Amino acid sequence: MFITALAVTFVAVALSGCLSPRYVDMNTEELISTVQGGEYDEVRGKGPACDAASALGLRKAEAAVDVLIDALSGPAEDCMASALGQIGDPRAVEPLLDAMADECEGFDRKLRDDDTYDVTDVCLDFQSADDAPIAIGNAAVDPLLALAGVGAEPQAELAVVVLGEVGDSRAETYLVERLANYRSSTRETIEPEFVRRRAAEALAKIFRSHVESLLPRLQSQSTVGIAYGIIGLGQSSTEPDLIRALQTFGDLPLAEFYLNCGRPSLEAAATDWGVEHGYTLRYPLPRIGGGTAPRGWGDL
């Protein structure tokens, strides 16, 4: 009896977390009604609507998905998004990416006058690894691929990043296409080089444990951008292939990335590439990747 009682106690603690017993004891319909009530203290960052959403997420209450999606436009957006991620229903993927895109527009308003920033790049770097679309996992892949292919910016770029975090190989064909077609991109709001880098990073995350499968893509002009992702994985066995790729197919953005990556052999290769192509090394080194510090060797 003691063991049984102890097990029940642990389950109750795990389910309740920081929630008060009031929300743990509510039934699903009551919790949904509380979310719809929308009571939330923006200053304190909590309130009944947020607590009810958390309880629904812990229960994986699929009946609440539509209500939580509707509440994404309210002040307790983060609570609703977290709950949707816990529930894991793929219907939430597109609304969640829309909410993330709205956050990017907020960055746009703040940084509009500073042309050293790629606004979407900055926004993506502020999206944490446990964002709700990522938490949905493999069930999110099909809607993500649909959004990545035809979605408006920056939703499509957000989808590329989330696909890499989810890590499902079904995304490979699409990501390789984005990697290969960056030069012919007609997008006006997203820098093509940024698209190439994000696609490469996503592929590297998916094939992290089989990096050798990425190396043949270094042998083509169209897919040499995979170097961004391979550098991020930071495996010393890839250095000779990376150096050959820069020497054979390198361009200025890729050479600058090598120069800033923190790996001496790649920095030396980039310096040689610059001399050969008539460039002069500048100090401080150029800032790559929009408004954030460049990713480097092993950063993925």
Tab-separated table of C-alpha atoms in Angstrom:
chain	number	residue	atom	x	y	z
A	1	MET	CA	0.000	0.000	0.000
A	2	PHE	CA	2.837	2.373	0.808
A	3	ILE	CA	4.421	1.856	-2.607
A	4	THR	CA	1.117	2.483	-4.363
A	5	ALA	CA	0.459	5.648	-2.382
A	6	LEU	CA	3.975	6.888	-3.093
A	7	ALA	CA	3.504	6.326	-6.831
A	8	VAL	CA	0.269	8.295	-6.823
A	9	THR	CA	1.968	11.141	-4.968
A	10	PHE	CA	4.753	11.319	-7.560
A	11	VAL	CA	2.256	11.386	-10.418
A	12	ALA	CA	0.322	14.193	-8.770
A	13	VAL	CA	3.471	16.272	-8.309
A	14	ALA	CA	4.560	15.691	-11.887
A	15	LEU	CA	1.184	16.738	-13.239
A	16	SER	CA	0.727	19.758	-11.086
A	17	GLY	CA	4.203	21.321	-11.216
A	18	CYS	CA	3.757	24.922	-10.114
A	19	LEU	CA	-0.008	24.869	-10.650
A	20	SER	CA	-2.313	25.343	-7.731
A	21	PRO	CA	-4.554	22.373	-6.840
A	22	ARG	CA	-7.487	24.413	-8.145
A	23	TYR	CA	-6.402	23.922	-11.749
A	24	VAL	CA	-5.270	20.346	-11.279
A	25	ASP	CA	-8.717	19.461	-9.948
A	26	MET	CA	-10.699	21.228	-12.687
A	27	ASN	CA	-12.198	19.127	-15.462
A	28	THR	CA	-11.291	19.826	-19.073
A	29	GLU	CA	-14.445	21.807	-19.822
A	30	GLU	CA	-13.809	24.104	-16.865
A	31	LEU	CA	-10.222	24.679	-17.934
A	32	ILE	CA	-11.309	25.510	-21.473
A	33	SER	CA	-13.838	27.973	-20.129
A	34	THR	CA	-11.114	29.610	-18.023
A	35	VAL	CA	-8.878	29.998	-21.084
A	36	GLN	CA	-11.753	31.563	-22.974
A	37	GLY	CA	-12.250	33.972	-20.093
A	38	GLY	CA	-8.856	35.419	-20.955
A	39	GLU	CA	-7.939	36.654	-17.468
A	40	TYR	CA	-4.200	37.329	-17.507
A	41	ASP	CA	-1.889	39.776	-15.758
A	42	GLU	CA	0.620	40.979	-18.375
A	43	VAL	CA	2.790	42.702	-15.775
A	44	ARG	CA	3.179	39.603	-13.614
A	45	GLY	CA	3.164	37.254	-16.590
A	46	LYS	CA	0.570	34.903	-15.178
A	47	GLY	CA	-3.108	34.504	-14.443
A	48	PRO	CA	-6.003	32.041	-14.579
A	49	ALA	CA	-5.976	31.758	-18.396
A	50	CYS	CA	-2.291	30.846	-18.358
A	51	ASP	CA	-2.649	28.358	-15.510
A	52	ALA	CA	-5.612	26.710	-17.199
A	53	ALA	CA	-3.677	26.411	-20.463
A	54	SER	CA	-0.771	24.806	-18.615
A	55	ALA	CA	-3.106	22.266	-17.060
A	56	LEU	CA	-4.607	21.467	-20.466
A	57	GLY	CA	-1.137	20.975	-21.906
A	58	LEU	CA	-0.134	18.614	-19.119
A	59	ARG	CA	-3.287	16.586	-19.791
A	60	LYS	CA	-2.646	16.628	-23.560
A	61	ALA	CA	-6.261	17.696	-23.916
A	62	GLU	CA	-6.919	17.530	-27.671
A	63	ALA	CA	-10.420	18.910	-27.094
A	64	ALA	CA	-8.785	22.221	-26.182
A	65	VAL	CA	-6.694	22.684	-29.333
A	66	ASP	CA	-9.059	25.017	-31.198
A	67	VAL	CA	-9.596	27.209	-28.133
A	68	LEU	CA	-5.855	27.423	-27.468
A	69	ILE	CA	-5.206	28.352	-31.097
A	70	ASP	CA	-7.779	31.135	-30.885
A	71	ALA	CA	-6.092	32.396	-27.716
A	72	LEU	CA	-2.702	32.717	-29.448
A	73	SER	CA	-3.734	36.213	-30.469
A	74	GLY	CA	-4.216	37.235	-26.836
A	75	PRO	CA	-1.772	38.474	-24.201
A	76	ALA	CA	-1.056	34.968	-22.838
A	77	GLU	CA	0.345	33.793	-26.183
A	78	ASP	CA	3.395	32.046	-24.697
A	79	CYS	CA	1.254	29.972	-22.330
A	80	MET	CA	-1.068	28.937	-25.143
A	81	ALA	CA	1.824	28.034	-27.429
A	82	SER	CA	3.486	25.937	-24.747
A	83	ALA	CA	0.251	24.059	-24.111
A	84	LEU	CA	-0.216	23.378	-27.823
A	85	GLY	CA	3.317	22.012	-28.037
A	86	GLN	CA	2.643	19.653	-25.151
A	87	ILE	CA	-0.601	18.432	-26.688
A	88	GLY	CA	1.218	17.744	-29.972
A	89	ASP	CA	-1.634	18.178	-32.451
A	90	PRO	CA	-0.298	19.020	-35.951
A	91	ARG	CA	-3.270	21.328	-36.549
A	92	ALA	CA	-1.443	23.827	-34.358
A	93	VAL	CA	1.674	24.059	-36.530
A	94	GLU	CA	0.525	26.772	-38.928
A	95	PRO	CA	-1.027	29.003	-36.246
A	96	LEU	CA	2.107	28.637	-34.139
A	97	LEU	CA	4.349	29.680	-37.033
A	98	ASP	CA	2.039	32.610	-37.681
A	99	ALA	CA	2.505	33.667	-34.058
A	100	MET	CA	6.290	33.333	-34.386
A	101	ALA	CA	6.154	35.422	-37.562
A	102	ASP	CA	4.259	38.125	-35.698
A	103	GLU	CA	7.139	38.176	-33.227
A	104	CYS	CA	9.527	38.684	-36.134
A	105	GLU	CA	7.447	41.647	-37.251
A	106	GLY	CA	7.943	43.042	-33.753
A	107	PHE	CA	11.687	42.785	-34.261
A	108	ASP	CA	11.212	44.518	-37.612
A	109	ARG	CA	9.606	47.508	-35.958
A	110	LYS	CA	12.429	47.751	-33.419
A	111	LEU	CA	15.325	47.279	-35.840
A	112	ARG	CA	13.949	48.787	-39.038
A	113	ASP	CA	16.401	51.675	-39.028
A	114	ASP	CA	19.491	49.510	-38.567
A	115	ASP	CA	20.506	47.918	-41.866
A	116	THR	CA	23.248	45.812	-40.245
A	117	TYR	CA	20.528	43.414	-39.082
A	118	ASP	CA	18.752	40.751	-41.064
A	119	VAL	CA	15.534	41.030	-39.088
A	120	THR	CA	14.315	37.483	-39.662
A	121	ASP	CA	17.737	36.077	-38.836
A	122	VAL	CA	17.758	37.916	-35.515
A	123	CYS	CA	14.234	36.765	-34.763
A	124	LEU	CA	15.062	33.131	-35.476
A	125	ASP	CA	18.033	33.241	-33.154
A	126	PHE	CA	15.729	34.352	-30.371
A	127	GLN	CA	13.395	31.380	-30.895
A	128	SER	CA	14.358	28.824	-28.266
A	129	ALA	CA	14.962	25.143	-28.957
A	130	ASP	CA	11.822	24.150	-27.056
A	131	ASP	CA	9.418	26.222	-29.145
A	132	ALA	CA	6.005	24.691	-29.489
A	133	PRO	CA	6.223	23.598	-33.160
A	134	ILE	CA	9.413	21.710	-32.325
A	135	ALA	CA	7.765	20.078	-29.327
A	136	ILE	CA	5.070	18.660	-31.630
A	137	GLY	CA	7.832	16.568	-33.192
A	138	ASN	CA	7.516	14.290	-36.218
A	139	ALA	CA	3.786	14.927	-36.460
A	140	ALA	CA	4.677	18.487	-37.461
A	141	VAL	CA	6.736	17.526	-40.523
A	142	ASP	CA	3.987	17.359	-43.159
A	143	PRO	CA	2.408	20.719	-42.255
A	144	LEU	CA	5.888	22.244	-41.944
A	145	LEU	CA	6.832	21.063	-45.429
A	146	ALA	CA	3.606	22.491	-46.795
A	147	LEU	CA	4.320	25.845	-45.157
A	148	ALA	CA	7.985	25.831	-46.147
A	149	GLY	CA	7.056	25.297	-49.780
A	150	VAL	CA	4.302	27.856	-50.253
A	151	GLY	CA	4.077	29.868	-47.052
A	152	ALA	CA	4.540	33.595	-46.884
A	153	GLU	CA	7.739	35.016	-45.416
A	154	PRO	CA	8.916	34.724	-42.722
A	155	GLN	CA	6.734	31.665	-42.038
A	156	ALA	CA	8.529	29.661	-44.724
A	157	GLU	CA	11.937	30.436	-43.229
A	158	LEU	CA	10.695	29.621	-39.740
A	159	ALA	CA	9.519	26.278	-41.111
A	160	VAL	CA	13.028	25.549	-42.436
A	161	VAL	CA	14.539	26.116	-38.996
A	162	VAL	CA	11.914	24.038	-37.193
A	163	LEU	CA	12.376	21.168	-39.664
A	164	GLY	CA	16.035	21.017	-38.687
A	165	GLU	CA	15.184	20.960	-34.988
A	166	VAL	CA	12.565	18.228	-35.453
A	167	GLY	CA	15.203	16.155	-37.259
A	168	ASP	CA	13.038	14.069	-39.586
A	169	SER	CA	14.767	12.874	-42.775
A	170	ARG	CA	11.559	13.396	-44.766
A	171	ALA	CA	12.610	17.031	-44.979
A	172	GLU	CA	15.859	16.256	-46.832
A	173	THR	CA	14.609	16.707	-50.401
A	174	TYR	CA	13.037	20.066	-49.679
A	175	LEU	CA	16.027	21.378	-47.719
A	176	VAL	CA	18.475	20.351	-50.445
A	177	GLU	CA	16.315	22.230	-52.928
A	178	ARG	CA	16.499	25.361	-50.795
A	179	LEU	CA	20.247	24.875	-50.460
A	180	ALA	CA	20.720	24.530	-54.218
A	181	ASN	CA	18.410	27.261	-55.484
A	182	TYR	CA	19.531	30.154	-53.331
A	183	ARG	CA	21.209	32.035	-56.184
A	184	SER	CA	18.053	32.090	-58.297
A	185	SER	CA	15.868	33.198	-55.396
A	186	THR	CA	13.501	36.052	-56.198
A	187	ARG	CA	12.513	36.673	-52.583
A	188	GLU	CA	12.671	40.339	-51.695
A	189	THR	CA	12.385	40.193	-47.908
A	190	ILE	CA	14.895	37.440	-47.115
A	191	GLU	CA	18.570	37.543	-48.027
A	192	PRO	CA	19.248	34.441	-50.204
A	193	GLU	CA	22.527	33.721	-48.417
A	194	PHE	CA	20.607	33.534	-45.159
A	195	VAL	CA	18.247	30.971	-46.717
A	196	ARG	CA	21.195	28.848	-47.819
A	197	ARG	CA	22.776	28.906	-44.375
A	198	ARG	CA	19.572	27.998	-42.548
A	199	ALA	CA	18.876	25.096	-44.918
A	200	ALA	CA	22.427	23.809	-44.430
A	201	GLU	CA	22.109	23.989	-40.647
A	202	ALA	CA	18.797	22.133	-40.756
A	203	LEU	CA	20.301	19.339	-42.873
A	204	ALA	CA	23.308	19.087	-40.562
A	205	LYS	CA	21.063	18.666	-37.528
A	206	ILE	CA	19.049	15.948	-39.260
A	207	PHE	CA	22.172	13.988	-40.274
A	208	ARG	CA	24.271	14.804	-37.232
A	209	SER	CA	25.121	11.152	-36.582
A	210	HIS	CA	25.883	10.462	-40.269
A	211	VAL	CA	27.872	13.492	-41.328
A	212	GLU	CA	29.667	11.451	-43.998
A	213	SER	CA	26.403	11.360	-45.976
A	214	LEU	CA	26.612	15.153	-46.337
A	215	LEU	CA	30.170	15.291	-47.693
A	216	PRO	CA	29.299	14.507	-51.357
A	217	ARG	CA	27.235	17.718	-51.439
A	218	LEU	CA	30.495	19.654	-50.968
A	219	GLN	CA	31.510	18.486	-54.439
A	220	SER	CA	28.938	20.578	-56.296
A	221	GLN	CA	28.626	24.321	-56.848
A	222	SER	CA	24.895	24.163	-56.231
A	223	THR	CA	25.106	22.447	-52.840
A	224	VAL	CA	28.503	23.562	-51.509
A	225	GLY	CA	26.602	25.694	-48.997
A	226	ILE	CA	26.161	22.533	-46.931
A	227	ALA	CA	29.567	23.606	-45.565
A	228	TYR	CA	27.742	25.972	-43.197
A	229	GLY	CA	26.076	23.048	-41.505
A	230	ILE	CA	29.092	20.727	-41.555
A	231	ILE	CA	31.212	23.400	-39.891
A	232	GLY	CA	28.540	23.706	-37.239
A	233	LEU	CA	28.855	20.001	-36.447
A	234	GLY	CA	32.572	20.448	-35.800
A	235	GLN	CA	33.941	17.027	-36.749
A	236	SER	CA	37.668	17.106	-37.505
A	237	SER	CA	37.411	14.355	-40.131
A	238	THR	CA	35.521	16.770	-42.387
A	239	GLU	CA	38.236	19.457	-42.534
A	240	PRO	CA	39.995	18.235	-45.719
A	241	ASP	CA	36.667	18.059	-47.577
A	242	LEU	CA	35.678	21.523	-46.352
A	243	ILE	CA	38.990	23.038	-47.476
A	244	ARG	CA	38.729	21.433	-50.939
A	245	ALA	CA	35.146	22.671	-51.258
A	246	LEU	CA	36.154	26.265	-50.533
A	247	GLN	CA	39.093	26.081	-52.939
A	248	THR	CA	36.948	24.648	-55.734
A	249	PHE	CA	33.501	26.190	-55.313
A	250	GLY	CA	33.908	28.907	-52.695
A	251	ASP	CA	32.345	32.352	-52.844
A	252	LEU	CA	32.786	35.444	-50.695
A	253	PRO	CA	30.025	34.788	-48.109
A	254	LEU	CA	31.250	31.240	-47.562
A	255	ALA	CA	34.876	32.360	-47.313
A	256	GLU	CA	33.921	34.969	-44.705
A	257	PHE	CA	32.127	32.293	-42.721
A	258	TYR	CA	35.253	30.088	-42.771
A	259	LEU	CA	37.288	33.099	-41.702
A	260	ASN	CA	35.097	33.623	-38.639
A	261	CYS	CA	34.418	30.000	-37.679
A	262	GLY	CA	37.139	29.588	-35.052
A	263	ARG	CA	38.889	26.606	-36.681
A	264	PRO	CA	42.501	27.518	-37.569
A	265	SER	CA	42.784	25.269	-40.627
A	266	LEU	CA	39.571	26.674	-42.138
A	267	GLU	CA	40.514	30.248	-41.294
A	268	ALA	CA	43.867	29.714	-43.041
A	269	ALA	CA	42.089	28.257	-46.078
A	270	ALA	CA	39.795	31.289	-46.185
A	271	THR	CA	42.759	33.656	-45.977
A	272	ASP	CA	44.417	31.868	-48.906
A	273	TRP	CA	41.142	32.002	-50.858
A	274	GLY	CA	40.893	35.742	-50.260
A	275	VAL	CA	44.453	36.402	-51.418
A	276	GLU	CA	43.891	34.302	-54.534
A	277	HIS	CA	40.718	36.201	-55.391
A	278	GLY	CA	42.078	39.661	-54.683
A	279	TYR	CA	40.494	40.394	-51.296
A	280	THR	CA	42.187	42.135	-48.390
A	281	LEU	CA	41.632	40.945	-44.845
A	282	ARG	CA	39.907	43.594	-42.709
A	283	TYR	CA	39.957	43.973	-38.937
A	284	PRO	CA	37.722	43.677	-37.084
A	285	LEU	CA	36.513	40.661	-39.018
A	286	PRO	CA	33.175	41.146	-40.798
A	287	ARG	CA	30.039	40.257	-38.894
A	288	ILE	CA	28.177	37.431	-40.587
A	289	GLY	CA	24.610	36.231	-40.140
A	290	GLY	CA	22.635	39.424	-39.682
A	291	GLY	CA	22.652	40.993	-36.257
A	292	THR	CA	23.907	37.992	-34.336
A	293	ALA	CA	27.369	36.550	-33.846
A	294	PRO	CA	28.253	34.021	-36.547
A	295	ARG	CA	27.896	30.376	-35.747
A	296	GLY	CA	31.209	28.591	-35.831
A	297	TRP	CA	33.002	25.301	-35.464
A	298	GLY	CA	30.892	22.870	-33.442
A	299	ASP	CA	28.184	25.376	-32.569
A	300	LEU	CA	25.345	23.151	-33.718
